PDB file of C-alpha atoms and ligand atoms in Angstrom:
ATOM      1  CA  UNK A1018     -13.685   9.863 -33.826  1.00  0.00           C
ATOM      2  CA  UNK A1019     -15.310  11.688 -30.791  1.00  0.00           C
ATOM      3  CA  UNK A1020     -14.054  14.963 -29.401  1.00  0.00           C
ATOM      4  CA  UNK A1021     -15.493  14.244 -25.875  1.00  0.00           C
ATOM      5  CA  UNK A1022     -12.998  14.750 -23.163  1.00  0.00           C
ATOM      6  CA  UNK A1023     -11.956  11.639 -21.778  1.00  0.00           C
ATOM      7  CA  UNK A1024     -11.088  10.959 -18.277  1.00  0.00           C
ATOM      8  CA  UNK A1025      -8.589   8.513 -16.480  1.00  0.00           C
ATOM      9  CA  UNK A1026      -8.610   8.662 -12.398  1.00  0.00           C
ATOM     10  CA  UNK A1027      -5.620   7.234 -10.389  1.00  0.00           C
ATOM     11  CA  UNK A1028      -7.166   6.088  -7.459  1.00  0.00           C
ATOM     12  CA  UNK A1029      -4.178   5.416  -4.549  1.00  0.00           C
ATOM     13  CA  UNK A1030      -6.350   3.856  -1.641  1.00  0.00           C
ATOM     14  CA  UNK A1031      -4.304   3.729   1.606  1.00  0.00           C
ATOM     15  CA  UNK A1032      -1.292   1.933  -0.026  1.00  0.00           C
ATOM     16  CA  UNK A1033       1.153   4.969  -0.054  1.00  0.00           C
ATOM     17  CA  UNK A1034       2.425   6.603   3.165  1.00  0.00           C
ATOM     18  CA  UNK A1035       1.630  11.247   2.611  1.00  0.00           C
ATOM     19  CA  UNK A1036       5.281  11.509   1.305  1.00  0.00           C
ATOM     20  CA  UNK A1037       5.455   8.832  -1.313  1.00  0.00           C
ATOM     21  CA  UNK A1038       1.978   9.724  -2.580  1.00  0.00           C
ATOM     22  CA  UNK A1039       3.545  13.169  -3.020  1.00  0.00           C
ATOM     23  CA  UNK A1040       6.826  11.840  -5.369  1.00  0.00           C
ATOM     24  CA  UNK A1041       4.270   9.429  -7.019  1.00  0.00           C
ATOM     25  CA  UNK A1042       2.174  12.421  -8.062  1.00  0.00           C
ATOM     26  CA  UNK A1043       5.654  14.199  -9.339  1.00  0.00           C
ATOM     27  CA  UNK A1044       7.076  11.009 -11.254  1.00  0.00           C
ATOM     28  CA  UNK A1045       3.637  10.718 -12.966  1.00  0.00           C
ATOM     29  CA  UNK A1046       3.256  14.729 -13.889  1.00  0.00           C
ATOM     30  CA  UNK A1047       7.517  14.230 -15.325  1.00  0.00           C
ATOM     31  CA  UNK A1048       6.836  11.342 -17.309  1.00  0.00           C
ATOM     32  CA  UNK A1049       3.171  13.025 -18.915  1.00  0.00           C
ATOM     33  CA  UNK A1050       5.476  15.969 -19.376  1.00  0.00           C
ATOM     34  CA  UNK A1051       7.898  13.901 -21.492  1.00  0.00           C
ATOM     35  CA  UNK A1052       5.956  11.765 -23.415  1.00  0.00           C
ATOM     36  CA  UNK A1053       3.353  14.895 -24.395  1.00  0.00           C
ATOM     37  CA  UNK A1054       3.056  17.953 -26.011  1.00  0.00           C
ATOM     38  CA  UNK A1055       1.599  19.699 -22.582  1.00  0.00           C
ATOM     39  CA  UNK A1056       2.027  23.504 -23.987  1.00  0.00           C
ATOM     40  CA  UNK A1057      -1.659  22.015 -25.957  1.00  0.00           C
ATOM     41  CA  UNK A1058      -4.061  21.032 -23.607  1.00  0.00           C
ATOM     42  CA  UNK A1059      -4.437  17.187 -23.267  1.00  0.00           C
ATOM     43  CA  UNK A1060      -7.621  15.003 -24.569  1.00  0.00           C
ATOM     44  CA  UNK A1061      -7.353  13.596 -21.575  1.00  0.00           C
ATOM     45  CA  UNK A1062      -7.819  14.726 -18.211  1.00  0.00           C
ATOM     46  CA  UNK A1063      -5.856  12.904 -15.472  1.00  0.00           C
ATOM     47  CA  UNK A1064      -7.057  13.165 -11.755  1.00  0.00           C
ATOM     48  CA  UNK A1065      -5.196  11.502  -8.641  1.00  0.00           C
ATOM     49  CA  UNK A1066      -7.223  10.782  -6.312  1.00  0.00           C
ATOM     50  CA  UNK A1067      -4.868  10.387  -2.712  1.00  0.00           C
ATOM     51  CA  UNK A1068      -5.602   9.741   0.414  1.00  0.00           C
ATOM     52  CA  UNK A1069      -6.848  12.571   2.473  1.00  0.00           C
ATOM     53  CA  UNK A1070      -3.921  12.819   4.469  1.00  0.00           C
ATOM     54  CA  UNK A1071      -2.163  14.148   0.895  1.00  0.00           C
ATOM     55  CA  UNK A1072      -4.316  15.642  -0.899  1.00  0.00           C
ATOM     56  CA  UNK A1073      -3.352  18.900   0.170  1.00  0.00           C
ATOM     57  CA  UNK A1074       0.245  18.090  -0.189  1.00  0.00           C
ATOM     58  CA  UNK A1075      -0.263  16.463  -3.312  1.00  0.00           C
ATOM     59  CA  UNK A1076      -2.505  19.224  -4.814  1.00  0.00           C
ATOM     60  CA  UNK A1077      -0.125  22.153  -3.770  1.00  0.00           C
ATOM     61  CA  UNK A1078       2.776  19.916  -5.585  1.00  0.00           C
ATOM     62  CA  UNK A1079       1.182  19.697  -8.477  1.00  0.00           C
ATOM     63  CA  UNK A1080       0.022  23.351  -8.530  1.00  0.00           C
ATOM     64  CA  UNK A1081       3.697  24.711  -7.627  1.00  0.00           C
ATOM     65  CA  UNK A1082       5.794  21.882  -9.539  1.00  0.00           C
ATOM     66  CA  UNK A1083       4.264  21.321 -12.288  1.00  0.00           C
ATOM     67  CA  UNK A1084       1.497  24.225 -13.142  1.00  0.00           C
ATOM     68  CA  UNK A1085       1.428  23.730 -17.169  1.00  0.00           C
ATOM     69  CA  UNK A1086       0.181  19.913 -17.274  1.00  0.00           C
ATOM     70  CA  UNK A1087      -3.559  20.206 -15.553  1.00  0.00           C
ATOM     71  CA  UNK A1088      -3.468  17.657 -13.552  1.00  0.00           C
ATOM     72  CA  UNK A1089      -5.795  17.586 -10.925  1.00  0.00           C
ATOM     73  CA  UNK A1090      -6.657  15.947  -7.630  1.00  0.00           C
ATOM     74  CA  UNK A1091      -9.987  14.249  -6.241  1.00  0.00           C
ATOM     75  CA  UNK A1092     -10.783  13.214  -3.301  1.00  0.00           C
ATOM     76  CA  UNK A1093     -11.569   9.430  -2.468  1.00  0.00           C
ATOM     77  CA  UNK A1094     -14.410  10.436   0.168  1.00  0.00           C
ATOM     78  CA  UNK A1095     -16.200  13.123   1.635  1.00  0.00           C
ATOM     79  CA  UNK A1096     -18.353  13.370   4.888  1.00  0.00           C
ATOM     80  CA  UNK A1097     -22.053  12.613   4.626  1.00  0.00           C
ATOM     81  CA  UNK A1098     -22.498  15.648   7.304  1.00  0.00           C
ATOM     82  CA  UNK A1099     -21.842  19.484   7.353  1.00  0.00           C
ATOM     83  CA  UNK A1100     -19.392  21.346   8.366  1.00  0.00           C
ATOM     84  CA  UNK A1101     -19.459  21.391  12.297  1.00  0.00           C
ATOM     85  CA  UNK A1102     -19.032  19.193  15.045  1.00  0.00           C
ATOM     86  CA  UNK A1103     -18.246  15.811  13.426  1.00  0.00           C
ATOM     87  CA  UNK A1104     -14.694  14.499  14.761  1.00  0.00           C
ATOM     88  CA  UNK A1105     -12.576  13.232  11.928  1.00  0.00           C
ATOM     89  CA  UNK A1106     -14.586  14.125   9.310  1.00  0.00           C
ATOM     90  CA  UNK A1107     -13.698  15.968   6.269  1.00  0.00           C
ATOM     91  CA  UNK A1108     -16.634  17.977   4.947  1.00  0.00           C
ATOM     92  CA  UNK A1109     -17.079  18.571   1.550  1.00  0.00           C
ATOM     93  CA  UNK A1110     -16.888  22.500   2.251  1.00  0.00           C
ATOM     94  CA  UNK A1111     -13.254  21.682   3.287  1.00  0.00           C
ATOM     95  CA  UNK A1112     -12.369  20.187   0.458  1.00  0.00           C
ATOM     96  CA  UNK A1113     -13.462  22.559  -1.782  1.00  0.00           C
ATOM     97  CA  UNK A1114     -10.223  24.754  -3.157  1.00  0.00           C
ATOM     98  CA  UNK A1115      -8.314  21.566  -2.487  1.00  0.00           C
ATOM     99  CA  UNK A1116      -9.405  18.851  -5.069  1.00  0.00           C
ATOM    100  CA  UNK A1117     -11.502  18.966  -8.013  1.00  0.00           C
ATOM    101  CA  UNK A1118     -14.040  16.142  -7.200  1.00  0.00           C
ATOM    102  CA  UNK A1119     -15.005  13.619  -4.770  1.00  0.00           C
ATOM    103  CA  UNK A1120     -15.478   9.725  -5.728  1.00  0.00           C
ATOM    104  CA  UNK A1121     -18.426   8.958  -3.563  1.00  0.00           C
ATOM    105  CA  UNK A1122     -19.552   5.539  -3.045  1.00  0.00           C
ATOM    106  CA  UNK A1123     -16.715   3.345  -3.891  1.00  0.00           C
ATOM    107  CA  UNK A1124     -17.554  -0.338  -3.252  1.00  0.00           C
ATOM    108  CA  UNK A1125     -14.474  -1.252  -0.824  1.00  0.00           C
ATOM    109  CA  UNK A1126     -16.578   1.612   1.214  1.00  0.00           C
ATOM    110  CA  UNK A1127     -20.010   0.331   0.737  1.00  0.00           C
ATOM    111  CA  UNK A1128     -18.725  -3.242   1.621  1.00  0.00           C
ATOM    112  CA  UNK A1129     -16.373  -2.330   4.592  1.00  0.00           C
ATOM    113  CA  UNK A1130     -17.489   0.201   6.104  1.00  0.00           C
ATOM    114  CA  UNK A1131     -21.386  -0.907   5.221  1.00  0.00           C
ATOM    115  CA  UNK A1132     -21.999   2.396   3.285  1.00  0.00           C
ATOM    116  CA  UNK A1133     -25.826   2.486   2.625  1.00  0.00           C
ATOM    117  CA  UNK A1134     -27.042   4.035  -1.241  1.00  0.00           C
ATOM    118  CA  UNK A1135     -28.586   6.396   1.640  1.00  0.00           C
ATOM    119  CA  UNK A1136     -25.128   7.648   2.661  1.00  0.00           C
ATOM    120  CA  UNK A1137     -24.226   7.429  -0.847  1.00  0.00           C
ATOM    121  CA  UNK A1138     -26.439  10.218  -1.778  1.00  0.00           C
ATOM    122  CA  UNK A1139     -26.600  12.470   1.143  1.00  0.00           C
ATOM    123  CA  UNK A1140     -22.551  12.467   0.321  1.00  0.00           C
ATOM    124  CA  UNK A1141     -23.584  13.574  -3.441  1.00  0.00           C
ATOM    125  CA  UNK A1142     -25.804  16.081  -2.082  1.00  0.00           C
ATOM    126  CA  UNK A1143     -22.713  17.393   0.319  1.00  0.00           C
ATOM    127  CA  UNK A1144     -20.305  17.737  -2.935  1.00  0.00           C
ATOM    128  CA  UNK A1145     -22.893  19.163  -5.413  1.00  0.00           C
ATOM    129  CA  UNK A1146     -24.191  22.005  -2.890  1.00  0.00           C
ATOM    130  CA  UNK A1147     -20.381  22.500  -2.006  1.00  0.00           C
ATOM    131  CA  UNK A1148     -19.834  23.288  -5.802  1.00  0.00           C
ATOM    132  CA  UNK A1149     -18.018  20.145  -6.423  1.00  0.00           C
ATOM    133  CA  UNK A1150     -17.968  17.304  -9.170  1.00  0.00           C
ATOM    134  CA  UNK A1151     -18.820  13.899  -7.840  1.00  0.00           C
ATOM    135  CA  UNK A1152     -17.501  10.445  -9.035  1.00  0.00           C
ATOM    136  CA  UNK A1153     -20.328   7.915  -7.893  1.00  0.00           C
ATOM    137  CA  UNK A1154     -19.286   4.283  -8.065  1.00  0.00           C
ATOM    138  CA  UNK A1155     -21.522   2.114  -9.431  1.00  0.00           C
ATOM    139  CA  UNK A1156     -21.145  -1.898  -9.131  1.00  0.00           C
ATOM    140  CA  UNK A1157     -22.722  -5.135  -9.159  1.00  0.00           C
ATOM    141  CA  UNK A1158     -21.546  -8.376  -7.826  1.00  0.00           C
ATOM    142  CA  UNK A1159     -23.266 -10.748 -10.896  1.00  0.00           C
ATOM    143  CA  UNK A1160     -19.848 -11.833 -12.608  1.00  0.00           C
ATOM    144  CA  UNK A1161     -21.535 -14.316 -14.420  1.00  0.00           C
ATOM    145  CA  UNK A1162     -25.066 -13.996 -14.489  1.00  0.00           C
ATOM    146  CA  UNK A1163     -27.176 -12.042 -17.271  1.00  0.00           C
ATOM    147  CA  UNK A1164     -27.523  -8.600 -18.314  1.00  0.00           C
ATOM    148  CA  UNK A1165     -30.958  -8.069 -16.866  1.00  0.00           C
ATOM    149  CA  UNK A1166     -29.806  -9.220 -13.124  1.00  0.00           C
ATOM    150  CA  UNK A1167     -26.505  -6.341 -13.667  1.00  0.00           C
ATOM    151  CA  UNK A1168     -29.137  -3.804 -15.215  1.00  0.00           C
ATOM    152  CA  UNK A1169     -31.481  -4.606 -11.793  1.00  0.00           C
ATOM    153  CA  UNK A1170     -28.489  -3.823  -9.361  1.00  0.00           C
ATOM    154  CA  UNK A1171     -27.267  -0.779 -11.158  1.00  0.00           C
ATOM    155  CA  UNK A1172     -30.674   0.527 -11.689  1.00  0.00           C
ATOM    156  CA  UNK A1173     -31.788   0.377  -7.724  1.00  0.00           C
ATOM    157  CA  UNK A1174     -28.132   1.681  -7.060  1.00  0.00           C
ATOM    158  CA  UNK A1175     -28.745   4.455  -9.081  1.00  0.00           C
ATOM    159  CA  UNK A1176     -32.985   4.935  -8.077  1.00  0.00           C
ATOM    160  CA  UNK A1177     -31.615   4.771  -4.463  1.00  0.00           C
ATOM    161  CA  UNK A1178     -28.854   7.413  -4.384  1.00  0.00           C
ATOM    162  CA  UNK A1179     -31.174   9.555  -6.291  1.00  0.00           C
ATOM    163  CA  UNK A1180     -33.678   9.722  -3.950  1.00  0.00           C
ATOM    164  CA  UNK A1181     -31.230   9.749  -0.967  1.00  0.00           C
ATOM    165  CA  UNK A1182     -29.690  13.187  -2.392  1.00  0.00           C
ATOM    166  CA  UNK A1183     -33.285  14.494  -3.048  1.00  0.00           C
ATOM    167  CA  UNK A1184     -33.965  14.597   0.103  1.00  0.00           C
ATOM    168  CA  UNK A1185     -30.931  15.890   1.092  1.00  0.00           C
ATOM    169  CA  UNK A1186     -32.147  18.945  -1.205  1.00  0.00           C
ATOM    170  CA  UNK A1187     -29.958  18.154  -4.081  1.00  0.00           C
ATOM    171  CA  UNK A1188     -32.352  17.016  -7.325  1.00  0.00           C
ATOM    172  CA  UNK A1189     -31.621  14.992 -10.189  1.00  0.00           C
ATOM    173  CA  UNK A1190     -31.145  18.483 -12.606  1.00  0.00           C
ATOM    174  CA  UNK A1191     -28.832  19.558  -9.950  1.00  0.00           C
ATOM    175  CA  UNK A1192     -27.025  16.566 -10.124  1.00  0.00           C
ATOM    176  CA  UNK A1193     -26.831  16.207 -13.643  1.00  0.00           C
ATOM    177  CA  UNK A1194     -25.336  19.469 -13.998  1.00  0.00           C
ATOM    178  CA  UNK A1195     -23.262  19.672 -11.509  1.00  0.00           C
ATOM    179  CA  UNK A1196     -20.777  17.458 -14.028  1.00  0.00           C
ATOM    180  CA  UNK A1197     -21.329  13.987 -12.481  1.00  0.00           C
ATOM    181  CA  UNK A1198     -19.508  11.586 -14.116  1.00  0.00           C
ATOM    182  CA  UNK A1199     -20.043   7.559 -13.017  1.00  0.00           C
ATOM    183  CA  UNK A1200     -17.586   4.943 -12.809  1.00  0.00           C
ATOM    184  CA  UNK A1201     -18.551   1.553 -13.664  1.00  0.00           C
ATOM    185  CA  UNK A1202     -17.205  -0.651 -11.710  1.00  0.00           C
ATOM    186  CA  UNK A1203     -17.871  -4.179 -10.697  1.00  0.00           C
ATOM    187  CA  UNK A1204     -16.547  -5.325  -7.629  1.00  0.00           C
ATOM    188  CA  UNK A1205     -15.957  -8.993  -8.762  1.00  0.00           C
ATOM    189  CA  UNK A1206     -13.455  -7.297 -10.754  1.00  0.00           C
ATOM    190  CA  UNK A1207     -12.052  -4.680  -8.771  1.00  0.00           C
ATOM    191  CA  UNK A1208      -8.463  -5.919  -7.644  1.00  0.00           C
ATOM    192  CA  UNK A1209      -9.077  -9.314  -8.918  1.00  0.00           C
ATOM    193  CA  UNK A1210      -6.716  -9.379 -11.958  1.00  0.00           C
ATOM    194  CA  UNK A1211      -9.932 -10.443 -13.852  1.00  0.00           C
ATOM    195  CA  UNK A1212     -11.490  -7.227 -15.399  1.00  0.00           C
ATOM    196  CA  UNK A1213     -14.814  -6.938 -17.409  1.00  0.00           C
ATOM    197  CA  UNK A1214     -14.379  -7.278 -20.667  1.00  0.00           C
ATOM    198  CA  UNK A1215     -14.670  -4.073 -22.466  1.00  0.00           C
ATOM    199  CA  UNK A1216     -18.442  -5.430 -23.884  1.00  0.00           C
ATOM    200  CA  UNK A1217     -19.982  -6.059 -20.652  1.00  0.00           C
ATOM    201  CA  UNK A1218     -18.495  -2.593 -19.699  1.00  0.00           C
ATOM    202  CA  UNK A1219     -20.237  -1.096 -22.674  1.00  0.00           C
ATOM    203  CA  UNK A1220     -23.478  -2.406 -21.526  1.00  0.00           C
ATOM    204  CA  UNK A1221     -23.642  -1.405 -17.901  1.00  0.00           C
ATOM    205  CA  UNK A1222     -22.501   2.093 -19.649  1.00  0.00           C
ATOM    206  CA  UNK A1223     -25.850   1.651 -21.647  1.00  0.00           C
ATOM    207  CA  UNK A1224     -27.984   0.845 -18.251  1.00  0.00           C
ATOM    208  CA  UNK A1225     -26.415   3.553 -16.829  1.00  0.00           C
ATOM    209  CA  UNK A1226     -27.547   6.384 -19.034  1.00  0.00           C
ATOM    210  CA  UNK A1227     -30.951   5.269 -19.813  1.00  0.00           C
ATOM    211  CA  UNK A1228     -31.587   4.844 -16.022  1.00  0.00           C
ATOM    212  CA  UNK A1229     -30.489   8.360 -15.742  1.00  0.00           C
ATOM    213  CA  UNK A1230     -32.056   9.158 -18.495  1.00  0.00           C
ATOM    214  CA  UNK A1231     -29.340  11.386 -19.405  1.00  0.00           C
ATOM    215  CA  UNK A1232     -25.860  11.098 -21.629  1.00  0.00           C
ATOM    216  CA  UNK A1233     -23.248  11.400 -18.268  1.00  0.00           C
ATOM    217  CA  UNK A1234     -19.691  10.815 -18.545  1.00  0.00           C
ATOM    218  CA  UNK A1235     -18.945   7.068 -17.593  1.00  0.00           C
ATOM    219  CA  UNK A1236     -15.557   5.641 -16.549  1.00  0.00           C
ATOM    220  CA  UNK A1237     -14.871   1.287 -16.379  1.00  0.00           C
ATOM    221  CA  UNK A1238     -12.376   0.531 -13.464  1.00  0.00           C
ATOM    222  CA  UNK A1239     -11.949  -2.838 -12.085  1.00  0.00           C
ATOM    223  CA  UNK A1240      -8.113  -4.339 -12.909  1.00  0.00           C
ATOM    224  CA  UNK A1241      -7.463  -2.133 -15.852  1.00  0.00           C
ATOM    225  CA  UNK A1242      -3.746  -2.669 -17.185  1.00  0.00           C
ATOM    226  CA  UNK A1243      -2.004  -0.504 -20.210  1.00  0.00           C
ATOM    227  CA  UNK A1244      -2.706  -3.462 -22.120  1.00  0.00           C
ATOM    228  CA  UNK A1245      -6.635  -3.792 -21.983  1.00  0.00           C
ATOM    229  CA  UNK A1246      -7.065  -0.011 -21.273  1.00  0.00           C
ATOM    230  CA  UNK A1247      -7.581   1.160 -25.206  1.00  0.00           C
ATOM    231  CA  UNK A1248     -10.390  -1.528 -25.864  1.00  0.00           C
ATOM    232  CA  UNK A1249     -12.674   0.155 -23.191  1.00  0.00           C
ATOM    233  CA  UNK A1250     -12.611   3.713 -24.483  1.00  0.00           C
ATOM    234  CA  UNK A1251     -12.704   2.090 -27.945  1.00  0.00           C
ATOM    235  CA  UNK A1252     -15.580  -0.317 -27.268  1.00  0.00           C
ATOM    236  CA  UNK A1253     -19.035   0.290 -28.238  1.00  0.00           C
ATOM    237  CA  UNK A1254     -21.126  -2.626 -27.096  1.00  0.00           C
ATOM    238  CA  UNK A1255     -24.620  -3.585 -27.162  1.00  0.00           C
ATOM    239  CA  UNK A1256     -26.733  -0.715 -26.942  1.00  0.00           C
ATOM    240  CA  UNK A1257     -23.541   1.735 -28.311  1.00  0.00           C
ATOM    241  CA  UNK A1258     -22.714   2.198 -24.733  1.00  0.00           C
ATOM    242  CA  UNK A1259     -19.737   4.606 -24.885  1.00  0.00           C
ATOM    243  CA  UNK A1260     -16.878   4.451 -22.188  1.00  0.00           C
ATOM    244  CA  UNK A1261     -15.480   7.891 -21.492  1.00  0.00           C
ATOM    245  CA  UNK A1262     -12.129   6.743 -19.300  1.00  0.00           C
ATOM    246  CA  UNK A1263     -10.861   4.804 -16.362  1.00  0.00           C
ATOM    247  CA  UNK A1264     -10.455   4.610 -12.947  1.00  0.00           C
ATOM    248  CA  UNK A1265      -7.197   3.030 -11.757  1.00  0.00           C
ATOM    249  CA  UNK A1266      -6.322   0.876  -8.379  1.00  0.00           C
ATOM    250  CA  UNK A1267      -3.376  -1.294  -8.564  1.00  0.00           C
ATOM    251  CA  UNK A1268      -1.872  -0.339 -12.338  1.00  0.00           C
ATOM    252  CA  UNK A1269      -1.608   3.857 -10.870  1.00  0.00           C
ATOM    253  CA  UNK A1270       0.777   2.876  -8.224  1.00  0.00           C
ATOM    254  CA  UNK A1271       3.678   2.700 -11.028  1.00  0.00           C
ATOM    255  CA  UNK A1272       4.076   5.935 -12.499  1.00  0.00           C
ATOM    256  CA  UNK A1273       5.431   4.358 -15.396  1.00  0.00           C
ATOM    257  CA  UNK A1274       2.325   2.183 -15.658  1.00  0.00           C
ATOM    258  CA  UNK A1275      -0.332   4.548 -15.081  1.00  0.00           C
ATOM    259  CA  UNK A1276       1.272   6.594 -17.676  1.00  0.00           C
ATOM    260  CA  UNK A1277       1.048   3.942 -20.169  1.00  0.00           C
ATOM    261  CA  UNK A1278      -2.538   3.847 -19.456  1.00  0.00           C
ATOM    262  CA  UNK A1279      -3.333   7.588 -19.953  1.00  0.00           C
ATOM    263  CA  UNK A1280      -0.852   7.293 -23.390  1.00  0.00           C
ATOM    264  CA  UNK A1281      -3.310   4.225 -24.379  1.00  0.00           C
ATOM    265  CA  UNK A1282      -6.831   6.219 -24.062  1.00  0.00           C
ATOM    266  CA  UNK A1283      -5.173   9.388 -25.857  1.00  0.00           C
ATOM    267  CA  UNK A1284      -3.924   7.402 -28.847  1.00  0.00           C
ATOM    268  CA  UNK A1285      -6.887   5.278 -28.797  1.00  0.00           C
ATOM    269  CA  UNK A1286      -9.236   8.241 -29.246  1.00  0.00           C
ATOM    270  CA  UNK A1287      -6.735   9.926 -31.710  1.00  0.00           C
ATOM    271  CA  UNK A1288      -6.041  13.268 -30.575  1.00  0.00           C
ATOM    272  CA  UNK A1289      -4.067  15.372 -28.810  1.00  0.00           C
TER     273      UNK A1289
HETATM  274  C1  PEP B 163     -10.686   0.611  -7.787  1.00  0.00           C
HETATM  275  O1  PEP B 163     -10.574   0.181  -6.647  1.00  0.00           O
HETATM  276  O2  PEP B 163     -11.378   1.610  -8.007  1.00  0.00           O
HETATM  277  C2  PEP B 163     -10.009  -0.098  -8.873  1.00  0.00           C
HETATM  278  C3  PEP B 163     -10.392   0.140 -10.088  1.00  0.00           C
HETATM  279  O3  PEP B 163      -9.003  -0.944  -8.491  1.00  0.00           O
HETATM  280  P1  PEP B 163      -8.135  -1.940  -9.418  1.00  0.00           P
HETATM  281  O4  PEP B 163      -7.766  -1.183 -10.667  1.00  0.00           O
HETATM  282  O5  PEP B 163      -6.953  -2.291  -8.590  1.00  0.00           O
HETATM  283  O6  PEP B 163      -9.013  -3.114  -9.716  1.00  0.00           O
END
């Protein structure tokens, strides 16, 4: 049994108008409340991740509402610029006080709003100088093809937004240690109903350390139901490629669902 901390993000998109996102965020911290002992801290951390227009609503909720269960927030973006004279942008800086983290490089971004692995790691360097933890996306498109064309797209992702935040004065080291954790997710799975199975997940976990050559926290997401969600953190594919939590689209809009999930991963890695 491992004693690593394991990690399961609710990621909300744009699906919820500021004020639902907000009695979401309660209904979910209620029902965690009920079904756990939350005077002991929980195995598990659980982040939302809102959209921006709640995540200070959402955060101060939490804080004020319910103080005792840790959740925390994230934020599903950040600016690739400073602070300063960038309209509608929300600078890393900003966010700092406000969420815990920032999931940079999600692929509904890369694809639709043609986010480069450039932007992708000038937007890690913006959250690790701010202080912050980054969640970088990872994801190839090869549903069906081998191992060795996945391991190629993850690799260059990863070689790309490396070099991207170097020169945006933030170095591997830095990044390493600023807590990054990586979410694994492929996009031919991502809202698709059809998720990776929890081997192929293992795997890209596998590519993904040794590329980094280093032992980060990585999170599957792509169509994970309460059903599935135990087999991930459970898995330990080819290679031993160990899955350290989720990240949640569709199943975290149901409190009652995305609960189940979190309850999964905690029983599944036996403690409290
Ligand atoms: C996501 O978009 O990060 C995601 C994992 O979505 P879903 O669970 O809906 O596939």
């Amino acid at each position: 049994m491992s004693h690593r901390q394991r990690i399961v993000v609710a990621n909300w998109k744009a699906n919820l108008p500021p004020g639902e996102e907000v009695a979401l965020a309660g209904d979910i911290a209620t029902e965690l409340a009920r079904q756990h002992d939350v005077a002991a801290p929980m195995s598990v951390e659980v982040l939302l991740a809102p959209s921006h227009l709640a995540l200070v609503a959402v955060t101060s909720h939490l804080r004020r509402e319910h103080p005792t269960i840790g959740i925390g927030t994230v934020a599903q973006d950040v600016s690739a610029a400073e602070a300063g004279a960038h309209t509608g942008e929300s600078p890393a800086l900003h966010l700092l006080g406000i969420a815990d983290g920032v999931i940079v490089g999600h692929s509904e971004r890369r694809r639709e709003r043609g986010e480069t692995d450039r932007v992708v790691g000038a937007k890690l360097a913006r959250v690790v100088a701010a202080g912050m933890r980054p969640i970088l996306c990872l994801g190839d498109d090869v549903r069906d093809g081998g191992g060795a064309e996945r391991a190629a797209v993850l690799e260059l992702q990863w070689t790309a937004a490396l070099v991207s935040a170097a020169e945006h004065g933030v170095d591997r080291d830095a990044l390493v240690a600023s807590g990054l954790v990586v979410a694994y997710e492929p996009v031919w799975a991502i809202g698709s109903g059809r998720p990776a199975t929890p081997e192929t997940a293992s795997a890209a976990a596998t590519i993904i350390r040794n590329a980094a050559s280093a032992d980060l926290p990585i999170l599957y997401g792509g169509s994970v139901e309460a059903g599935g969600a135990a087999a991930y953190v459970a898995s330990r594919g080819e290679g031993g490629g160990r899955i350290d939590g989720l990240l949640v689209g569709g199943a975290s809009l149901r409190a009652s669902k995305f609960v189940e999930i979190v309850t999964a991963v905690r029983t599944s890695v036996g403690a409290g």
